[in-house]
Amino acid sequence: MTEPSLSLRDKPETTAARDWVTTLAKYREPDQMRSAFELGVSIVPFFGLWALSWMSLSVSYWLAFVISALNAAFLLRLFAIQHDCGHGAFFKNRAVSDWIGRGIGVLTLTPYDVWRRTHSTHHNSSGNLDKRGMGDVHTLTVAEYRAKTPLNRFWYRVYRNPITLFVLGPGYLFLFQNRLPLGLTDSVRFWVSAMATNLAILVALVAIYYFGGLMPMLLIFLPSTLIAATAGVWLFYVQHQFENTHWDADADWQLHEAAPHGSSHYILPSVLQWFSANIGIHHVHHLYSRIPFYRLTEVLRDHEELANSNRMTIRESLANARLHLWDEKNRRLLSFAEAHALYG
């Protein structure tokens, strides 16, 4: 078991979680030119690599595949920009952010208004044991797992298996689940968001098939989509699913405590940090979601306490895939084997 870095609550003389909101407010204003630049250096290469991959089909299918696989990094970055748009953190004008987010949502196969609502729910309930179920990775407590029938325990184990979560799950989520506004089906607004996005995706795919046939679909569209989806799901997972994360029953849950203590600070190489748009600085993002992604590094530079808290390396994060159950007594995530050893 790796030794986790200290969280904000573990360090002496740390800033109270609630006080960080006031401190971080000064970083919330986006730079219009910087935002436009970040969008440009993400979307122009994305379409450029799409075109290059398409042209490569006449040379080598393998070359086209490799280029499309590399392009997944730009698609991931575009999703991160869509994410900032959803928080109103990318442009000062909310309508501009929303329409850019809707446009990117066609590329990421994610209905923007549906996702924005479910992601807002995630931010407002992350770590709340009584409000699980929307916008998060389904997690049972040890007591809940032990109370289930053997069949339901089996299905939970299937769901939490890394093959399901990181191999099968991303494709299902982005290719199929996102086609319906699940959890929000009683609202016309979210049906419009989902169906309008679906229609735009369908038009794009029909055009691709009409001009290029099946190969652009199989060797460009699917590889870049599935690789980006897998990377995105992994990032979301390790941002909240780690041994000393934070969960509380609703009566004890506090938003400003759950935000920093239940989110990791994922240490990535510079190139991966760029392509993931600093989303690894997740504890700061949850403390103040209106901060543009390109200003999160300013926060770490100015506040050593945040820079050194909840740190998790890639090597350390790999162990998180074996954690499945929240132990309310010891306040940590356990593997099935650890839970069995402790509780039978």
mmCIF file with all atom_site columns, N, CA and C in Angstrom, residues 84-126:
data_model
loop_
_atom_site.group_PDB
_atom_site.id
_atom_site.type_symbol
_atom_site.label_atom_id
_atom_site.label_alt_id
_atom_site.label_comp_id
_atom_site.label_asym_id
_atom_site.label_entity_id
_atom_site.label_seq_id
_atom_site.pdbx_PDB_ins_code
_atom_site.Cartn_x
_atom_site.Cartn_y
_atom_site.Cartn_z
_atom_site.occupancy
_atom_site.B_iso_or_equiv
_atom_site.pdbx_formal_charge
_atom_site.auth_seq_id
_atom_site.auth_comp_id
_atom_site.auth_asym_id
_atom_site.auth_atom_id
_atom_site.pdbx_PDB_model_num
ATOM 1   N N  . ASP A 1 84  ? -14.917 23.248 -19.143 1.00 0.00 ? 84  ASP A N  1
ATOM 2   C CA . ASP A 1 84  ? -14.799 24.625 -18.631 1.00 0.00 ? 84  ASP A CA 1
ATOM 3   C C  . ASP A 1 84  ? -15.975 25.481 -19.089 1.00 0.00 ? 84  ASP A C  1
ATOM 4   N N  . CYS A 1 85  ? -16.424 25.276 -20.314 1.00 0.00 ? 85  CYS A N  1
ATOM 5   C CA . CYS A 1 85  ? -17.597 26.008 -20.803 1.00 0.00 ? 85  CYS A CA 1
ATOM 6   C C  . CYS A 1 85  ? -18.803 25.704 -19.920 1.00 0.00 ? 85  CYS A C  1
ATOM 7   N N  . GLY A 1 86  ? -18.953 24.451 -19.519 1.00 0.00 ? 86  GLY A N  1
ATOM 8   C CA . GLY A 1 86  ? -20.074 24.055 -18.678 1.00 0.00 ? 86  GLY A CA 1
ATOM 9   C C  . GLY A 1 86  ? -20.066 24.742 -17.330 1.00 0.00 ? 86  GLY A C  1
ATOM 10  N N  . HIS A 1 87  ? -18.884 25.099 -16.851 1.00 0.00 ? 87  HIS A N  1
ATOM 11  C CA . HIS A 1 87  ? -18.764 25.806 -15.573 1.00 0.00 ? 87  HIS A CA 1
ATOM 12  C C  . HIS A 1 87  ? -18.812 27.334 -15.751 1.00 0.00 ? 87  HIS A C  1
ATOM 13  N N  . GLY A 1 88  ? -18.970 27.786 -16.987 1.00 0.00 ? 88  GLY A N  1
ATOM 14  C CA . GLY A 1 88  ? -18.958 29.229 -17.228 1.00 0.00 ? 88  GLY A CA 1
ATOM 15  C C  . GLY A 1 88  ? -17.598 29.836 -16.985 1.00 0.00 ? 88  GLY A C  1
ATOM 16  N N  . ALA A 1 89  ? -16.537 29.017 -17.181 1.00 0.00 ? 89  ALA A N  1
ATOM 17  C CA . ALA A 1 89  ? -15.193 29.453 -16.831 1.00 0.00 ? 89  ALA A CA 1
ATOM 18  C C  . ALA A 1 89  ? -14.331 29.787 -18.046 1.00 0.00 ? 89  ALA A C  1
ATOM 19  N N  . PHE A 1 90  ? -14.880 29.646 -19.254 1.00 0.00 ? 90  PHE A N  1
ATOM 20  C CA . PHE A 1 90  ? -14.016 29.783 -20.425 1.00 0.00 ? 90  PHE A CA 1
ATOM 21  C C  . PHE A 1 90  ? -14.100 31.158 -21.071 1.00 0.00 ? 90  PHE A C  1
ATOM 22  N N  . PHE A 1 91  ? -15.303 31.684 -21.212 1.00 0.00 ? 91  PHE A N  1
ATOM 23  C CA . PHE A 1 91  ? -15.486 33.050 -21.695 1.00 0.00 ? 91  PHE A CA 1
ATOM 24  C C  . PHE A 1 91  ? -16.372 33.801 -20.710 1.00 0.00 ? 91  PHE A C  1
ATOM 25  N N  . LYS A 1 92  ? -16.208 35.108 -20.630 1.00 0.00 ? 92  LYS A N  1
ATOM 26  C CA . LYS A 1 92  ? -17.019 35.904 -19.715 1.00 0.00 ? 92  LYS A CA 1
ATOM 27  C C  . LYS A 1 92  ? -18.494 35.869 -20.097 1.00 0.00 ? 92  LYS A C  1
ATOM 28  N N  . ASN A 1 93  ? -18.756 35.811 -21.393 1.00 0.00 ? 93  ASN A N  1
ATOM 29  C CA . ASN A 1 93  ? -20.121 35.741 -21.886 1.00 0.00 ? 93  ASN A CA 1
ATOM 30  C C  . ASN A 1 93  ? -20.602 34.302 -21.804 1.00 0.00 ? 93  ASN A C  1
ATOM 31  N N  . ARG A 1 94  ? -21.592 34.043 -20.953 1.00 0.00 ? 94  ARG A N  1
ATOM 32  C CA . ARG A 1 94  ? -22.049 32.671 -20.741 1.00 0.00 ? 94  ARG A CA 1
ATOM 33  C C  . ARG A 1 94  ? -22.646 32.072 -22.002 1.00 0.00 ? 94  ARG A C  1
ATOM 34  N N  . ALA A 1 95  ? -23.349 32.883 -22.800 1.00 0.00 ? 95  ALA A N  1
ATOM 35  C CA . ALA A 1 95  ? -23.950 32.362 -24.029 1.00 0.00 ? 95  ALA A CA 1
ATOM 36  C C  . ALA A 1 95  ? -22.872 31.884 -25.003 1.00 0.00 ? 95  ALA A C  1
ATOM 37  N N  . VAL A 1 96  ? -21.778 32.629 -25.105 1.00 0.00 ? 96  VAL A N  1
ATOM 38  C CA . VAL A 1 96  ? -20.669 32.218 -25.976 1.00 0.00 ? 96  VAL A CA 1
ATOM 39  C C  . VAL A 1 96  ? -20.089 30.888 -25.500 1.00 0.00 ? 96  VAL A C  1
ATOM 40  N N  . SER A 1 97  ? -19.851 30.778 -24.190 1.00 0.00 ? 97  SER A N  1
ATOM 41  C CA . SER A 1 97  ? -19.335 29.528 -23.629 1.00 0.00 ? 97  SER A CA 1
ATOM 42  C C  . SER A 1 97  ? -20.274 28.365 -23.921 1.00 0.00 ? 97  SER A C  1
ATOM 43  N N  . ASP A 1 98  ? -21.573 28.601 -23.749 1.00 0.00 ? 98  ASP A N  1
ATOM 44  C CA . ASP A 1 98  ? -22.546 27.527 -23.943 1.00 0.00 ? 98  ASP A CA 1
ATOM 45  C C  . ASP A 1 98  ? -22.574 27.044 -25.383 1.00 0.00 ? 98  ASP A C  1
ATOM 46  N N  . TRP A 1 99  ? -22.539 27.964 -26.332 1.00 0.00 ? 99  TRP A N  1
ATOM 47  C CA . TRP A 1 99  ? -22.623 27.537 -27.730 1.00 0.00 ? 99  TRP A CA 1
ATOM 48  C C  . TRP A 1 99  ? -21.329 26.881 -28.204 1.00 0.00 ? 99  TRP A C  1
ATOM 49  N N  . ILE A 1 100 ? -20.209 27.337 -27.683 1.00 0.00 ? 100 ILE A N  1
ATOM 50  C CA . ILE A 1 100 ? -18.957 26.633 -27.979 1.00 0.00 ? 100 ILE A CA 1
ATOM 51  C C  . ILE A 1 100 ? -19.009 25.235 -27.382 1.00 0.00 ? 100 ILE A C  1
ATOM 52  N N  . GLY A 1 101 ? -19.525 25.123 -26.154 1.00 0.00 ? 101 GLY A N  1
ATOM 53  C CA . GLY A 1 101 ? -19.669 23.825 -25.519 1.00 0.00 ? 101 GLY A CA 1
ATOM 54  C C  . GLY A 1 101 ? -20.579 22.909 -26.301 1.00 0.00 ? 101 GLY A C  1
ATOM 55  N N  . ARG A 1 102 ? -21.680 23.438 -26.829 1.00 0.00 ? 102 ARG A N  1
ATOM 56  C CA . ARG A 1 102 ? -22.605 22.616 -27.630 1.00 0.00 ? 102 ARG A CA 1
ATOM 57  C C  . ARG A 1 102 ? -21.935 22.128 -28.916 1.00 0.00 ? 102 ARG A C  1
ATOM 58  N N  . GLY A 1 103 ? -21.156 23.004 -29.537 1.00 0.00 ? 103 GLY A N  1
ATOM 59  C CA . GLY A 1 103 ? -20.461 22.605 -30.759 1.00 0.00 ? 103 GLY A CA 1
ATOM 60  C C  . GLY A 1 103 ? -19.435 21.521 -30.493 1.00 0.00 ? 103 GLY A C  1
ATOM 61  N N  . ILE A 1 104 ? -18.646 21.687 -29.436 1.00 0.00 ? 104 ILE A N  1
ATOM 62  C CA . ILE A 1 104 ? -17.654 20.673 -29.081 1.00 0.00 ? 104 ILE A CA 1
ATOM 63  C C  . ILE A 1 104 ? -18.348 19.373 -28.700 1.00 0.00 ? 104 ILE A C  1
ATOM 64  N N  . GLY A 1 105 ? -19.541 19.487 -28.112 1.00 0.00 ? 105 GLY A N  1
ATOM 65  C CA . GLY A 1 105 ? -20.283 18.297 -27.711 1.00 0.00 ? 105 GLY A CA 1
ATOM 66  C C  . GLY A 1 105 ? -20.594 17.360 -28.865 1.00 0.00 ? 105 GLY A C  1
ATOM 67  N N  . VAL A 1 106 ? -20.687 17.886 -30.071 1.00 0.00 ? 106 VAL A N  1
ATOM 68  C CA . VAL A 1 106 ? -20.892 17.029 -31.250 1.00 0.00 ? 106 VAL A CA 1
ATOM 69  C C  . VAL A 1 106 ? -19.629 16.202 -31.503 1.00 0.00 ? 106 VAL A C  1
ATOM 70  N N  . LEU A 1 107 ? -18.461 16.813 -31.312 1.00 0.00 ? 107 LEU A N  1
ATOM 71  C CA . LEU A 1 107 ? -17.196 16.105 -31.523 1.00 0.00 ? 107 LEU A CA 1
ATOM 72  C C  . LEU A 1 107 ? -16.943 15.073 -30.434 1.00 0.00 ? 107 LEU A C  1
ATOM 73  N N  . THR A 1 108 ? -17.341 15.398 -29.199 1.00 0.00 ? 108 THR A N  1
ATOM 74  C CA . THR A 1 108 ? -17.094 14.488 -28.071 1.00 0.00 ? 108 THR A CA 1
ATOM 75  C C  . THR A 1 108 ? -18.256 13.533 -27.827 1.00 0.00 ? 108 THR A C  1
ATOM 76  N N  . LEU A 1 109 ? -19.293 13.616 -28.659 1.00 0.00 ? 109 LEU A N  1
ATOM 77  C CA . LEU A 1 109 ? -20.488 12.766 -28.542 1.00 0.00 ? 109 LEU A CA 1
ATOM 78  C C  . LEU A 1 109 ? -21.183 12.956 -27.195 1.00 0.00 ? 109 LEU A C  1
ATOM 79  N N  . THR A 1 110 ? -21.160 14.192 -26.705 1.00 0.00 ? 110 THR A N  1
ATOM 80  C CA . THR A 1 110 ? -21.708 14.490 -25.374 1.00 0.00 ? 110 THR A CA 1
ATOM 81  C C  . THR A 1 110 ? -22.692 15.648 -25.454 1.00 0.00 ? 110 THR A C  1
ATOM 82  N N  . PRO A 1 111 ? -23.996 15.395 -25.313 1.00 0.00 ? 111 PRO A N  1
ATOM 83  C CA . PRO A 1 111 ? -24.978 16.486 -25.308 1.00 0.00 ? 111 PRO A CA 1
ATOM 84  C C  . PRO A 1 111 ? -24.643 17.486 -24.193 1.00 0.00 ? 111 PRO A C  1
ATOM 85  N N  . TYR A 1 112 ? -24.328 18.685 -24.591 1.00 0.00 ? 112 TYR A N  1
ATOM 86  C CA . TYR A 1 112 ? -23.740 19.653 -23.667 1.00 0.00 ? 112 TYR A CA 1
ATOM 87  C C  . TYR A 1 112 ? -24.652 20.004 -22.504 1.00 0.00 ? 112 TYR A C  1
ATOM 88  N N  . ASP A 1 113 ? -25.913 20.325 -22.771 1.00 0.00 ? 113 ASP A N  1
ATOM 89  C CA . ASP A 1 113 ? -26.801 20.759 -21.700 1.00 0.00 ? 113 ASP A CA 1
ATOM 90  C C  . ASP A 1 113 ? -27.117 19.629 -20.731 1.00 0.00 ? 113 ASP A C  1
ATOM 91  N N  . VAL A 1 114 ? -27.214 18.412 -21.247 1.00 0.00 ? 114 VAL A N  1
ATOM 92  C CA . VAL A 1 114 ? -27.428 17.255 -20.385 1.00 0.00 ? 114 VAL A CA 1
ATOM 93  C C  . VAL A 1 114 ? -26.212 17.053 -19.495 1.00 0.00 ? 114 VAL A C  1
ATOM 94  N N  . TRP A 1 115 ? -25.037 17.058 -20.121 1.00 0.00 ? 115 TRP A N  1
ATOM 95  C CA . TRP A 1 115 ? -23.807 16.841 -19.354 1.00 0.00 ? 115 TRP A CA 1
ATOM 96  C C  . TRP A 1 115 ? -23.591 17.952 -18.326 1.00 0.00 ? 115 TRP A C  1
ATOM 97  N N  . ARG A 1 116 ? -23.858 19.188 -18.713 1.00 0.00 ? 116 ARG A N  1
ATOM 98  C CA . ARG A 1 116 ? -23.651 20.296 -17.782 1.00 0.00 ? 116 ARG A CA 1
ATOM 99  C C  . ARG A 1 116 ? -24.506 20.123 -16.528 1.00 0.00 ? 116 ARG A C  1
ATOM 100 N N  . ARG A 1 117 ? -25.741 19.664 -16.705 1.00 0.00 ? 117 ARG A N  1
ATOM 101 C CA . ARG A 1 117 ? -26.624 19.461 -15.555 1.00 0.00 ? 117 ARG A CA 1
ATOM 102 C C  . ARG A 1 117 ? -26.137 18.309 -14.678 1.00 0.00 ? 117 ARG A C  1
ATOM 103 N N  . THR A 1 118 ? -25.790 17.178 -15.289 1.00 0.00 ? 118 THR A N  1
ATOM 104 C CA . THR A 1 118 ? -25.339 16.038 -14.494 1.00 0.00 ? 118 THR A CA 1
ATOM 105 C C  . THR A 1 118 ? -23.999 16.337 -13.821 1.00 0.00 ? 118 THR A C  1
ATOM 106 N N  . HIS A 1 119 ? -23.147 17.088 -14.499 1.00 0.00 ? 119 HIS A N  1
ATOM 107 C CA . HIS A 1 119 ? -21.849 17.428 -13.904 1.00 0.00 ? 119 HIS A CA 1
ATOM 108 C C  . HIS A 1 119 ? -22.020 18.418 -12.760 1.00 0.00 ? 119 HIS A C  1
ATOM 109 N N  . SER A 1 120 ? -22.987 19.310 -12.883 1.00 0.00 ? 120 SER A N  1
ATOM 110 C CA . SER A 1 120 ? -23.290 20.220 -11.782 1.00 0.00 ? 120 SER A CA 1
ATOM 111 C C  . SER A 1 120 ? -23.764 19.431 -10.562 1.00 0.00 ? 120 SER A C  1
ATOM 112 N N  . THR A 1 121 ? -24.576 18.408 -10.816 1.00 0.00 ? 121 THR A N  1
ATOM 113 C CA . THR A 1 121 ? -25.013 17.533 -9.729  1.00 0.00 ? 121 THR A CA 1
ATOM 114 C C  . THR A 1 121 ? -23.822 16.851 -9.076  1.00 0.00 ? 121 THR A C  1
ATOM 115 N N  . HIS A 1 122 ? -22.875 16.408 -9.902  1.00 0.00 ? 122 HIS A N  1
ATOM 116 C CA . HIS A 1 122 ? -21.653 15.793 -9.369  1.00 0.00 ? 122 HIS A CA 1
ATOM 117 C C  . HIS A 1 122 ? -20.927 16.757 -8.432  1.00 0.00 ? 122 HIS A C  1
ATOM 118 N N  . HIS A 1 123 ? -20.768 17.999 -8.844  1.00 0.00 ? 123 HIS A N  1
ATOM 119 C CA . HIS A 1 123 ? -20.058 18.979 -8.011  1.00 0.00 ? 123 HIS A CA 1
ATOM 120 C C  . HIS A 1 123 ? -20.816 19.265 -6.720  1.00 0.00 ? 123 HIS A C  1
ATOM 121 N N  . ASN A 1 124 ? -22.128 19.263 -6.794  1.00 0.00 ? 124 ASN A N  1
ATOM 122 C CA . ASN A 1 124 ? -22.937 19.615 -5.622  1.00 0.00 ? 124 ASN A CA 1
ATOM 123 C C  . ASN A 1 124 ? -23.216 18.440 -4.689  1.00 0.00 ? 124 ASN A C  1
ATOM 124 N N  . SER A 1 125 ? -22.766 17.242 -5.062  1.00 0.00 ? 125 SER A N  1
ATOM 125 C CA . SER A 1 125 ? -23.035 16.084 -4.207  1.00 0.00 ? 125 SER A CA 1
ATOM 126 C C  . SER A 1 125 ? -21.864 15.127 -4.105  1.00 0.00 ? 125 SER A C  1
ATOM 127 N N  . SER A 1 126 ? -20.724 15.477 -4.675  1.00 0.00 ? 126 SER A N  1
ATOM 128 C CA . SER A 1 126 ? -19.571 14.585 -4.642  1.00 0.00 ? 126 SER A CA 1
ATOM 129 C C  . SER A 1 126 ? -19.183 14.274 -3.200  1.00 0.00 ? 126 SER A C  1
#
